Amino acid sequence: MSDRITININANVIEKSCTISKSLSNLTITLGTNDLRDKKIGVPFGETPFTISLEDCPTNISTAYIKFTGESDLVMSNLLKNNNNTNEGAKSISIGLYDVNKKNIDIKNNKTSLNINHNENNNTFHFFAYYIKTSQNSSPGKITSIVDFEIFYD
């Protein structure tokens, strides 16, 4: 006896996509040293801007989307977990990513769009990274978070 199962596969093949700027092969974002005193739980501090640029976008692409993925914080799952588990690691401090409007990018569920301007050589996504205190039991130290991003198109 056997069962027959149908699998539907959907895909989209494009001729050429935009090129991610060469300066982003390994992007490192360094947030400045910041004072933990008087910081409130869930309130971002230590703003650090960063960008992701697309080059040579073909005319058939009108919108690009970026999606961030990474290991989320155990307390505030919309934030990136601090992977520094050494004695030097900060405790109960995570990293939050924010879009150009300074709206939090939920690391577990996000998609940011960018309209492609074909009159520009580069089309740039603007973002911010912040420290965020996740509990009263926080302590200063080093933070290491890893985030991946994926670009996709209409």
Backbone as a printed PyTorch tensor [residue, N CA C, xyz], in Angstrom:
tensor([[[  0.8420,  -1.1730,   0.0000],
         [  0.0000,   0.0000,   0.0000],
         [  0.8900,   1.2410,   0.0000]],

        [[  0.5080,   2.2450,  -0.7770],
         [  1.2630,   3.4900,  -0.8180],
         [  0.3110,   4.6620,  -0.9460]],

        [[  0.8110,   5.8210,  -0.5410],
         [  0.0410,   7.0590,  -0.6610],
         [  0.7080,   7.9430,  -1.6890]],

        [[ -0.0920,   8.6700,  -2.4140],
         [  0.4280,   9.6310,  -3.3830],
         [  0.2230,  11.0270,  -2.8200]],

        [[  1.3010,  11.8050,  -2.8190],
         [  1.2610,  13.1680,  -2.3050],
         [  1.7220,  14.1040,  -3.4080]],

        [[  0.9860,  15.1750,  -3.5980],
         [  1.3650,  16.1780,  -4.5900],
         [  2.0740,  17.3220,  -3.8870]],

        [[  3.2210,  17.6930,  -4.4160],
         [  3.9770,  18.8330,  -3.8910],
         [  3.9540,  19.9200,  -4.9470]],

        [[  3.4430,  21.0870,  -4.5890],
         [  3.4370,  22.2360,  -5.4920],
         [  4.6650,  23.0850,  -5.2060]],

        [[  5.3960,  23.4230,  -6.2500],
         [  6.5880,  24.2560,  -6.1080],
         [  6.3730,  25.5350,  -6.8920]],

        [[  6.5200,  26.6640,  -6.2060],
         [  6.3930,  27.9760,  -6.8320],
         [  7.7420,  28.6710,  -6.7600]],

        [[  8.1310,  29.3390,  -7.8300],
         [  9.4050,  30.0480,  -7.8480],
         [  9.3000,  31.2490,  -8.7700]],

        [[ 10.2870,  32.1200,  -8.6690],
         [ 10.3520,  33.2960,  -9.5230],
         [ 11.7920,  33.4560,  -9.9800]],

        [[ 12.0370,  33.3700, -11.2480],
         [ 13.3720,  33.5370, -11.8030],
         [ 13.4310,  34.8990, -12.4690]],

        [[ 14.4590,  35.6740, -12.1240],
         [ 14.6260,  36.9750, -12.7500],
         [ 15.9350,  36.9740, -13.5360]],

        [[ 16.0050,  37.8610, -14.5000],
         [ 17.1860,  37.9130, -15.3610],
         [ 18.4220,  38.3610, -14.5920]],

        [[ 18.2870,  39.4180, -13.8180],
         [ 19.4050,  39.9670, -13.0580],
         [ 18.8290,  40.7180, -11.8700]],

        [[ 19.5010,  40.6590, -10.7460],
         [ 19.0630,  41.4130,  -9.5830],
         [ 20.0180,  42.5690,  -9.3320]],

        [[ 19.7310,  43.3470,  -8.3220],
         [ 20.6390,  44.4170,  -7.9160],
         [ 21.8910,  43.7820,  -7.3110]],

        [[ 22.9500,  44.5510,  -7.2620],
         [ 24.1930,  44.1060,  -6.6400],
         [ 24.2990,  44.7590,  -5.2730]],

        [[ 24.6030,  43.9710,  -4.2580],
         [ 24.8260,  44.5210,  -2.9240],
         [ 26.1960,  45.1970,  -2.9360]],

        [[ 26.2680,  46.3880,  -2.3920],
         [ 27.5020,  47.1650,  -2.3950],
         [ 28.6790,  46.3310,  -1.9000]],

        [[ 29.7960,  46.4350,  -2.5880],
         [ 31.0000,  45.6520,  -2.2590],
         [ 31.5020,  45.9200,  -0.8390]],

        [[ 31.2090,  47.0850,  -0.3090],
         [ 31.6890,  47.4260,   1.0350],
         [ 30.9810,  46.6220,   2.1180]],

        [[ 29.9800,  45.8220,   1.7370],
         [ 29.2080,  45.0710,   2.7290],
         [ 29.5650,  43.5960,   2.8040]],

        [[ 30.6810,  43.1810,   2.2610],
         [ 30.9950,  41.7540,   2.2720],
         [ 31.0130,  41.1960,   3.6970]],

        [[ 31.5070,  41.9530,   4.6330],
         [ 31.4480,  41.5920,   6.0570],
         [ 31.2590,  42.8760,   6.8430]],

        [[ 30.0170,  43.2590,   7.0550],
         [ 29.6990,  44.5040,   7.7410],
         [ 29.8310,  44.3130,   9.2520]],

        [[ 30.5490,  45.1990,   9.8920],
         [ 30.6570,  45.2160,  11.3480],
         [ 30.1030,  46.5390,  11.8340]],

        [[ 29.1590,  46.4740,  12.7240],
         [ 28.5710,  47.6750,  13.3220],
         [ 29.0930,  47.7630,  14.7470]],

        [[ 29.7780,  48.8430,  15.0520],
         [ 30.3310,  49.0270,  16.3890],
         [ 29.5600,  50.1250,  17.0900]],

        [[ 28.8060,  49.7350,  18.0960],
         [ 28.0960,  50.7190,  18.9000],
         [ 29.0820,  51.3270,  19.8810]],

        [[ 28.9730,  52.6290,  20.0800],
         [ 29.8830,  53.3080,  20.9980],
         [ 29.6800,  52.8440,  22.4300]],

        [[ 30.7060,  53.0400,  23.2510],
         [ 30.5970,  52.7220,  24.6770],
         [ 29.5040,  53.6030,  25.2660]],

        [[ 28.6650,  53.0190,  26.0970],
         [ 27.5430,  53.7680,  26.6380],
         [ 27.3760,  53.4530,  28.1160]],

        [[ 26.8540,  54.4110,  28.8570],
         [ 26.6410,  54.2930,  30.2930],
         [ 25.3050,  53.5970,  30.5540]],

        [[ 25.3140,  52.5750,  31.3740],
         [ 24.1100,  51.8000,  31.6830],
         [ 23.2510,  52.4470,  32.7710]],

        [[ 23.8400,  53.3490,  33.5460],
         [ 23.0890,  53.9810,  34.6490],
         [ 21.8370,  54.6900,  34.1480]],

        [[ 20.7720,  54.5570,  34.9020],
         [ 19.4950,  55.2390,  34.6520],
         [ 18.8100,  54.8230,  33.3490]],

        [[ 19.2430,  53.7440,  32.7370],
         [ 18.5730,  53.2710,  31.5150],
         [ 17.3490,  52.4680,  31.9240]],

        [[ 16.2720,  52.6610,  31.1720],
         [ 15.0060,  51.9950,  31.4780],
         [ 14.8550,  50.7300,  30.6230]],

        [[ 14.1740,  49.7470,  31.1570],
         [ 13.9420,  48.4920,  30.4480],
         [ 13.1350,  48.7610,  29.1780]],

        [[ 13.6090,  48.2300,  28.0640],
         [ 12.9020,  48.3330,  26.7930],
         [ 13.0730,  49.6400,  26.0400]],

        [[ 13.8090,  50.5890,  26.6070],
         [ 13.9980,  51.8890,  25.9610],
         [ 15.3690,  51.9050,  25.2760]],

        [[ 15.3980,  52.1000,  23.9390],
         [ 16.6770,  52.0710,  23.2190],
         [ 17.6050,  53.2110,  23.6220]],

        [[ 18.9140,  52.9140,  23.6060],
         [ 19.9180,  53.9550,  23.8480],
         [ 21.1820,  53.6210,  23.0500]],

        [[ 22.0110,  54.6370,  22.8140],
         [ 23.2610,  54.4430,  22.0810],
         [ 23.0530,  54.2670,  20.5820]],

        [[ 22.2860,  55.1460,  19.9740],
         [ 21.9670,  55.0530,  18.5400],
         [ 23.2170,  54.9780,  17.6680]],

        [[ 23.2190,  53.9940,  16.7540],
         [ 24.3040,  53.8590,  15.7790],
         [ 23.6940,  53.6060,  14.4040]],

        [[ 23.8280,  54.5640,  13.4760],
         [ 23.2650,  54.3690,  12.1370],
         [ 24.1330,  53.4270,  11.2940]],

        [[ 23.4830,  52.7040,  10.3730],
         [ 24.1970,  51.9190,   9.3710],
         [ 23.3340,  51.8160,   8.1270]],

        [[ 23.9620,  51.5090,   7.0030],
         [ 23.2410,  51.4400,   5.7330],
         [ 23.5870,  50.1590,   4.9850]],

        [[ 22.6800,  49.7670,   4.1050],
         [ 22.8980,  48.6780,   3.1620],
         [ 22.5070,  49.2330,   1.8010]],

        [[ 23.4570,  49.2360,   0.8630],
         [ 23.2280,  49.8510,  -0.4480],
         [ 23.1690,  48.8060,  -1.5530]],

        [[ 22.2810,  49.0770,  -2.5130],
         [ 22.1480,  48.2530,  -3.7060],
         [ 22.6240,  49.0630,  -4.9030]],

        [[ 23.3500,  48.4030,  -5.8060],
         [ 23.8980,  49.0640,  -6.9910],
         [ 23.4100,  48.3470,  -8.2450]],

        [[ 23.4600,  49.0530,  -9.3670],
         [ 23.1800,  48.4580, -10.6830],
         [ 21.8610,  47.6920, -10.7280]],

        [[ 20.8150,  48.3040, -10.2350],
         [ 19.5030,  47.6380, -10.2540],
         [ 18.9230,  47.7110, -11.6730]],

        [[ 18.5180,  46.5810, -12.2230],
         [ 17.9230,  46.5920, -13.5570],
         [ 16.5610,  47.2880, -13.5480]],

        [[ 16.1500,  47.7910, -14.6910],
         [ 14.9140,  48.5770, -14.7760],
         [ 13.6610,  47.7580, -14.4880]],

        [[ 13.7180,  46.4430, -14.5810],
         [ 12.5310,  45.6290, -14.3080],
         [ 12.2880,  45.4310, -12.8100]],

        [[ 13.1880,  45.9150, -11.9570],
         [ 13.0070,  45.8170, -10.5050],
         [ 12.6010,  47.1840,  -9.9800]],

        [[ 11.4360,  47.2510,  -9.3480],
         [ 10.9430,  48.5250,  -8.8220],
         [ 11.0200,  48.6020,  -7.2990]],

        [[ 11.0240,  47.4460,  -6.6420],
         [ 11.0540,  47.4180,  -5.1850],
         [ 11.9800,  46.3080,  -4.7120]],

        [[ 12.8060,  46.6200,  -3.7350],
         [ 13.6430,  45.6160,  -3.0740],
         [ 13.1610,  45.4990,  -1.6310]],

        [[ 13.2810,  44.3070,  -1.0840],
         [ 12.8950,  44.0500,   0.3020],
         [ 14.0930,  43.4550,   1.0290]],

        [[ 14.2250,  43.8130,   2.2870],
         [ 15.2870,  43.2320,   3.1070],
         [ 14.6450,  42.5650,   4.3080]],

        [[ 15.1740,  41.4030,   4.6490],
         [ 14.7010,  40.6600,   5.8160],
         [ 15.9080,  40.3190,   6.6710]],

        [[ 15.8300,  40.6510,   7.9700],
         [ 16.8840,  40.3220,   8.9190],
         [ 16.5070,  39.0650,   9.6890]],

        [[ 17.4860,  38.2220,   9.9400],
         [ 17.2770,  37.0440,  10.7840],
         [ 18.4600,  36.9090,  11.7320]],

        [[ 18.1940,  36.3890,  12.9090],
         [ 19.2400,  36.1740,  13.8980],
         [ 18.6430,  35.5270,  15.1210]],

        [[ 19.5140,  35.1480,  16.0400],
         [ 19.0400,  34.5240,  17.2760],
         [ 18.4390,  35.6050,  18.1720]],

        [[ 17.1930,  35.3970,  18.5750],
         [ 16.5100,  36.4350,  19.3400],
         [ 16.7590,  36.2950,  20.8420]],

        [[ 16.6290,  37.4200,  21.5200],
         [ 16.7810,  37.4860,  22.9690],
         [ 15.7080,  36.6260,  23.6330]],

        [[ 16.0350,  35.9930,  24.7430],
         [ 15.0800,  35.1240,  25.4370],
         [ 13.9690,  35.8990,  26.1350]],

        [[ 14.2500,  37.1280,  26.5560],
         [ 13.2550,  37.9350,  27.2760],
         [ 12.4310,  38.7860,  26.3120]],

        [[ 13.1090,  39.4820,  25.4150],
         [ 12.4510,  40.3300,  24.4190],
         [ 12.7950,  39.7610,  23.0450]],

        [[ 11.9300,  38.9250,  22.5290],
         [ 12.2460,  38.1370,  21.3280],
         [ 12.3440,  38.9630,  20.0480]],

        [[ 11.9480,  40.2190,  20.0750],
         [ 12.0980,  41.0850,  18.9010],
         [ 13.5260,  41.6090,  18.7550]],

        [[ 14.3650,  41.3820,  19.7540],
         [ 15.7430,  41.8810,  19.7820],
         [ 16.7400,  40.7720,  19.4900]],

        [[ 17.9630,  41.1760,  19.1410],
         [ 19.0520,  40.2260,  18.9280],
         [ 19.6850,  39.8410,  20.2600]],

        [[ 19.9040,  38.5760,  20.4340],
         [ 20.5140,  38.0390,  21.6450],
         [ 21.9760,  38.4490,  21.7360]],

        [[ 22.4400,  38.6890,  22.9580],
         [ 23.8640,  38.8870,  23.1980],
         [ 24.4990,  37.4950,  23.2890]],

        [[ 25.3540,  37.1710,  22.3230],
         [ 26.0030,  35.8600,  22.2820],
         [ 27.2850,  35.7970,  23.1040]],

        [[ 27.6780,  36.8910,  23.7540],
         [ 28.8870,  36.8970,  24.5630],
         [ 28.5560,  36.3170,  25.9370]],

        [[ 28.8480,  35.0360,  26.1090],
         [ 28.5560,  34.3430,  27.3600],
         [ 29.7560,  34.2430,  28.2830]],

        [[ 30.7920,  35.0310,  28.0070],
         [ 31.9890,  35.0020,  28.8450],
         [ 31.7550,  35.8350,  30.1050]],

        [[ 32.7300,  35.8230,  31.0020],
         [ 32.6540,  36.6550,  32.2120],
         [ 32.6430,  38.1380,  31.8730]],

        [[ 33.1560,  38.5010,  30.6670],
         [ 33.1900,  39.9010,  30.2440],
         [ 31.8920,  40.3460,  29.5740]],

        [[ 30.9750,  39.4210,  29.3170],
         [ 29.7470,  39.7270,  28.5910],
         [ 28.7430,  40.5080,  29.4230]],

        [[ 28.0610,  41.4370,  28.7730],
         [ 26.9810,  42.1860,  29.4220],
         [ 25.8300,  41.2270,  29.7180]],

        [[ 25.1080,  41.4980,  30.7610],
         [ 23.9610,  40.6700,  31.1410],
         [ 22.6800,  41.4870,  30.9750]],

        [[ 21.6700,  40.8790,  30.3530],
         [ 20.3500,  41.4990,  30.1590],
         [ 20.4170,  42.8010,  29.3620]],

        [[ 21.3380,  42.8360,  28.4020],
         [ 21.4200,  43.9250,  27.4310],
         [ 21.4360,  43.2720,  26.0590]],

        [[ 20.5450,  43.7040,  25.1820],
         [ 20.4690,  43.1480,  23.8320],
         [ 20.6010,  44.2660,  22.8100]],

        [[ 20.5930,  43.8710,  21.5430],
         [ 20.6970,  44.8430,  20.4540],
         [ 19.3670,  44.8700,  19.6950]],

        [[ 18.8690,  46.0690,  19.4650],
         [ 17.6620,  46.2530,  18.6710],
         [ 17.9990,  46.9050,  17.3460]],

        [[ 17.3620,  46.4250,  16.2800],
         [ 17.5010,  47.0480,  14.9660],
         [ 16.2520,  47.8700,  14.6880]],

        [[ 16.4470,  49.0300,  14.0530],
         [ 15.3490,  49.9570,  13.7810],
         [ 15.4510,  50.4470,  12.3470]],

        [[ 14.2840,  50.7180,  11.7500],
         [ 14.2660,  51.1950,  10.3670],
         [ 14.4990,  52.7040,  10.3150]],

        [[ 14.4180,  53.2710,   9.1200],
         [ 14.6870,  54.6960,   8.9080],
         [ 13.7460,  55.5850,   9.7260]],

        [[ 12.5440,  55.0780,  10.0240],
         [ 11.5810,  55.8280,  10.8330],
         [ 11.7340,  55.5480,  12.3250]],

        [[ 12.7920,  54.8250,  12.6690],
         [ 13.1160,  54.4490,  14.0470],
         [ 12.0370,  53.5710,  14.6750]],

        [[ 11.4460,  52.7250,  13.8270],
         [ 10.4970,  51.7060,  14.2820],
         [ 11.2690,  50.4030,  14.4430]],

        [[ 11.0400,  49.7130,  15.5680],
         [ 11.7560,  48.4680,  15.8400],
         [ 11.4980,  47.4270,  14.7620]],

        [[ 12.5630,  46.7660,  14.3380],
         [ 12.4830,  45.6600,  13.3900],
         [ 12.4750,  44.3840,  14.2110]],

        [[ 11.3310,  43.7130,  14.2590],
         [ 11.1990,  42.4680,  15.0160],
         [ 12.0460,  41.3940,  14.3360]],

        [[ 13.0910,  40.9380,  14.9930],
         [ 14.0490,  40.0220,  14.3860],
         [ 13.3970,  38.6890,  14.0080]],

        [[ 12.2550,  38.3850,  14.5870],
         [ 11.5740,  37.1240,  14.2790],
         [ 10.5660,  37.2550,  13.1350]],

        [[ 10.1920,  38.4960,  12.7780],
         [  9.1680,  38.6890,  11.7510],
         [  9.3020,  40.0970,  11.1670]],

        [[  9.9800,  40.2140,  10.0280],
         [ 10.1930,  41.5500,   9.4690],
         [ 10.3800,  41.5030,   7.9630]],

        [[ 10.1090,  42.6300,   7.3500],
         [ 10.3640,  42.8640,   5.9270],
         [ 10.3030,  44.3710,   5.7080]],

        [[ 11.3940,  44.9530,   5.2350],
         [ 11.4760,  46.3860,   4.9750],
         [ 11.6090,  46.5940,   3.4770]],

        [[ 10.8310,  47.5250,   2.9250],
         [ 10.8660,  47.7490,   1.4770],
         [ 11.6350,  49.0190,   1.1280]],

        [[ 12.1490,  49.0330,  -0.1040],
         [ 12.8570,  50.1890,  -0.6400],
         [ 12.4520,  50.3360,  -2.0990]],

        [[ 11.8610,  51.4850,  -2.4370],
         [ 11.5490,  51.7530,  -3.8350],
         [ 12.8440,  52.0710,  -4.5720]],

        [[ 13.0570,  51.4030,  -5.6860],
         [ 14.2840,  51.5830,  -6.4570],
         [ 14.1580,  52.8180,  -7.3390]],

        [[ 15.1070,  53.7270,  -7.1920],
         [ 15.1780,  54.9200,  -8.0240],
         [ 16.2490,  54.6540,  -9.0840]],

        [[ 15.8370,  54.4490, -10.3090],
         [ 16.7670,  54.1020, -11.3830],
         [ 17.6280,  55.2810, -11.8470]],

        [[ 17.3430,  56.4910, -11.3390],
         [ 18.1750,  57.6530, -11.6420],
         [ 19.3820,  57.7480, -10.7010]],

        [[ 19.4070,  56.8910,  -9.6870],
         [ 20.5030,  56.8780,  -8.7120],
         [ 21.4170,  55.6870,  -8.9730]],

        [[ 22.7130,  55.8670,  -8.7430],
         [ 23.6580,  54.7520,  -8.8590],
         [ 23.4850,  53.7680,  -7.7060]],

        [[ 23.2240,  54.2930,  -6.5200],
         [ 23.0260,  53.4720,  -5.3240],
         [ 21.6450,  53.7270,  -4.7470]],

        [[ 20.9950,  52.6730,  -4.3230],
         [ 19.7460,  52.7660,  -3.5750],
         [ 20.0530,  52.2250,  -2.1840]],

        [[ 19.7650,  53.0250,  -1.1810],
         [ 20.2690,  52.7230,   0.1580],
         [ 19.1470,  52.5460,   1.1680]],

        [[ 19.2270,  51.4380,   1.9240],
         [ 18.3920,  51.2070,   3.1060],
         [ 19.1160,  51.8490,   4.2890]],

        [[ 18.3810,  52.6090,   5.0960],
         [ 18.9570,  53.2350,   6.2870],
         [ 18.3890,  52.5640,   7.5330]],

        [[ 19.2800,  52.2160,   8.4680],
         [ 18.8830,  51.5290,   9.6940],
         [ 19.6330,  52.1000,  10.8850]],

        [[ 19.2020,  51.6870,  12.0770],
         [ 19.8580,  52.0580,  13.3210],
         [ 19.9720,  50.8170,  14.2010]],

        [[ 21.0590,  50.7460,  14.9540],
         [ 21.2220,  49.7200,  15.9790],
         [ 21.2900,  50.4320,  17.3280]],

        [[ 20.6570,  49.8330,  18.3320],
         [ 20.6120,  50.4030,  19.6790],
         [ 20.8850,  49.3160,  20.7130]],

        [[ 21.3870,  49.7310,  21.8630],
         [ 21.3860,  48.8760,  23.0430],
         [ 19.9770,  48.9130,  23.6260]],

        [[ 19.5590,  47.8220,  24.2560],
         [ 18.2820,  47.8190,  24.9690],
         [ 18.4250,  46.9610,  26.2240]],

        [[ 18.1140,  47.5560,  27.3370],
         [ 18.1250,  46.8550,  28.6260],
         [ 16.8780,  45.9770,  28.6900]],

        [[ 17.0490,  44.6980,  29.0180],
         [ 15.9110,  43.7670,  28.9940],
         [ 15.4190,  43.3590,  30.3800]],

        [[ 16.1470,  43.7200,  31.4420],
         [ 15.6590,  43.4350,  32.7990],
         [ 16.3900,  44.3180,  33.8080]],

        [[ 15.8610,  44.3520,  35.0300],
         [ 16.4840,  45.1220,  36.1120],
         [ 17.8320,  44.5320,  36.5000]],

        [[ 18.0420,  43.2550,  36.2300],
         [ 19.2680,  42.5660,  36.6380],
         [ 20.3830,  42.7230,  35.6110]],

        [[ 20.3830,  43.7890,  34.8540],
         [ 21.4040,  43.9860,  33.8210],
         [ 22.7300,  44.3790,  34.4490]],

        [[ 23.8030,  44.0530,  33.7150],
         [ 25.1350,  44.4510,  34.1440],
         [ 25.9610,  44.7870,  32.9040]],

        [[ 26.9110,  45.7200,  33.0310],
         [ 27.7030,  46.1430,  31.8790],
         [ 28.6520,  45.0430,  31.4020]],

        [[ 29.0930,  45.1820,  30.1620],
         [ 30.0460,  44.2440,  29.5970],
         [ 30.0050,  44.2990,  28.0810]],

        [[ 30.6290,  43.3140,  27.4680],
         [ 30.7160,  43.2650,  26.0100],
         [ 29.4960,  42.5630,  25.4190]],

        [[ 29.1290,  43.0100,  24.2220],
         [ 27.9850,  42.4380,  23.5100],
         [ 28.4340,  42.0110,  22.1210]],

        [[ 28.0520,  40.8090,  21.7560],
         [ 28.2930,  40.3000,  20.4120],
         [ 26.9830,  39.7140,  19.8990]],

        [[ 26.4780,  40.2650,  18.8210],
         [ 25.2610,  39.7490,  18.1900],
         [ 25.5470,  39.5330,  16.7140]],

        [[ 24.8840,  38.5570,  16.1450],
         [ 25.0560,  38.2540,  14.7220],
         [ 23.6890,  38.3120,  14.0610]],

        [[ 23.6230,  39.0170,  12.9400],
         [ 22.3820,  39.1120,  12.1770],
         [ 22.7150,  38.8760,  10.7040]],

        [[ 21.8580,  38.1510,  10.0310],
         [ 21.9800,  37.9450,   8.5870],
         [ 20.8840,  38.7490,   7.9130]],

        [[ 21.1000,  39.1020,   6.6510],
         [ 20.0180,  39.7370,   5.9060],
         [ 19.9060,  39.0960,   4.5420]],

        [[ 18.6920,  39.1450,   4.0240],
         [ 18.3620,  38.5990,   2.7060],
         [ 17.6690,  39.7000,   1.9200]],

        [[ 18.0440,  39.8650,   0.6640],
         [ 17.3930,  40.8260,  -0.2290],
         [ 16.5510,  40.0390,  -1.2090]],

        [[ 15.3060,  40.4680,  -1.3890],
         [ 14.4620,  39.8500,  -2.4130],
         [ 13.6560,  40.9410,  -3.1010]],

        [[ 13.0440,  40.6050,  -4.2230],
         [ 12.4350,  41.5930,  -5.1240],
         [ 11.0460,  41.1800,  -5.5210]],

        [[ 10.2710,  42.1720,  -6.0230],
         [  8.9410,  41.8800,  -6.5850],
         [  9.0920,  41.0470,  -7.8380]]])
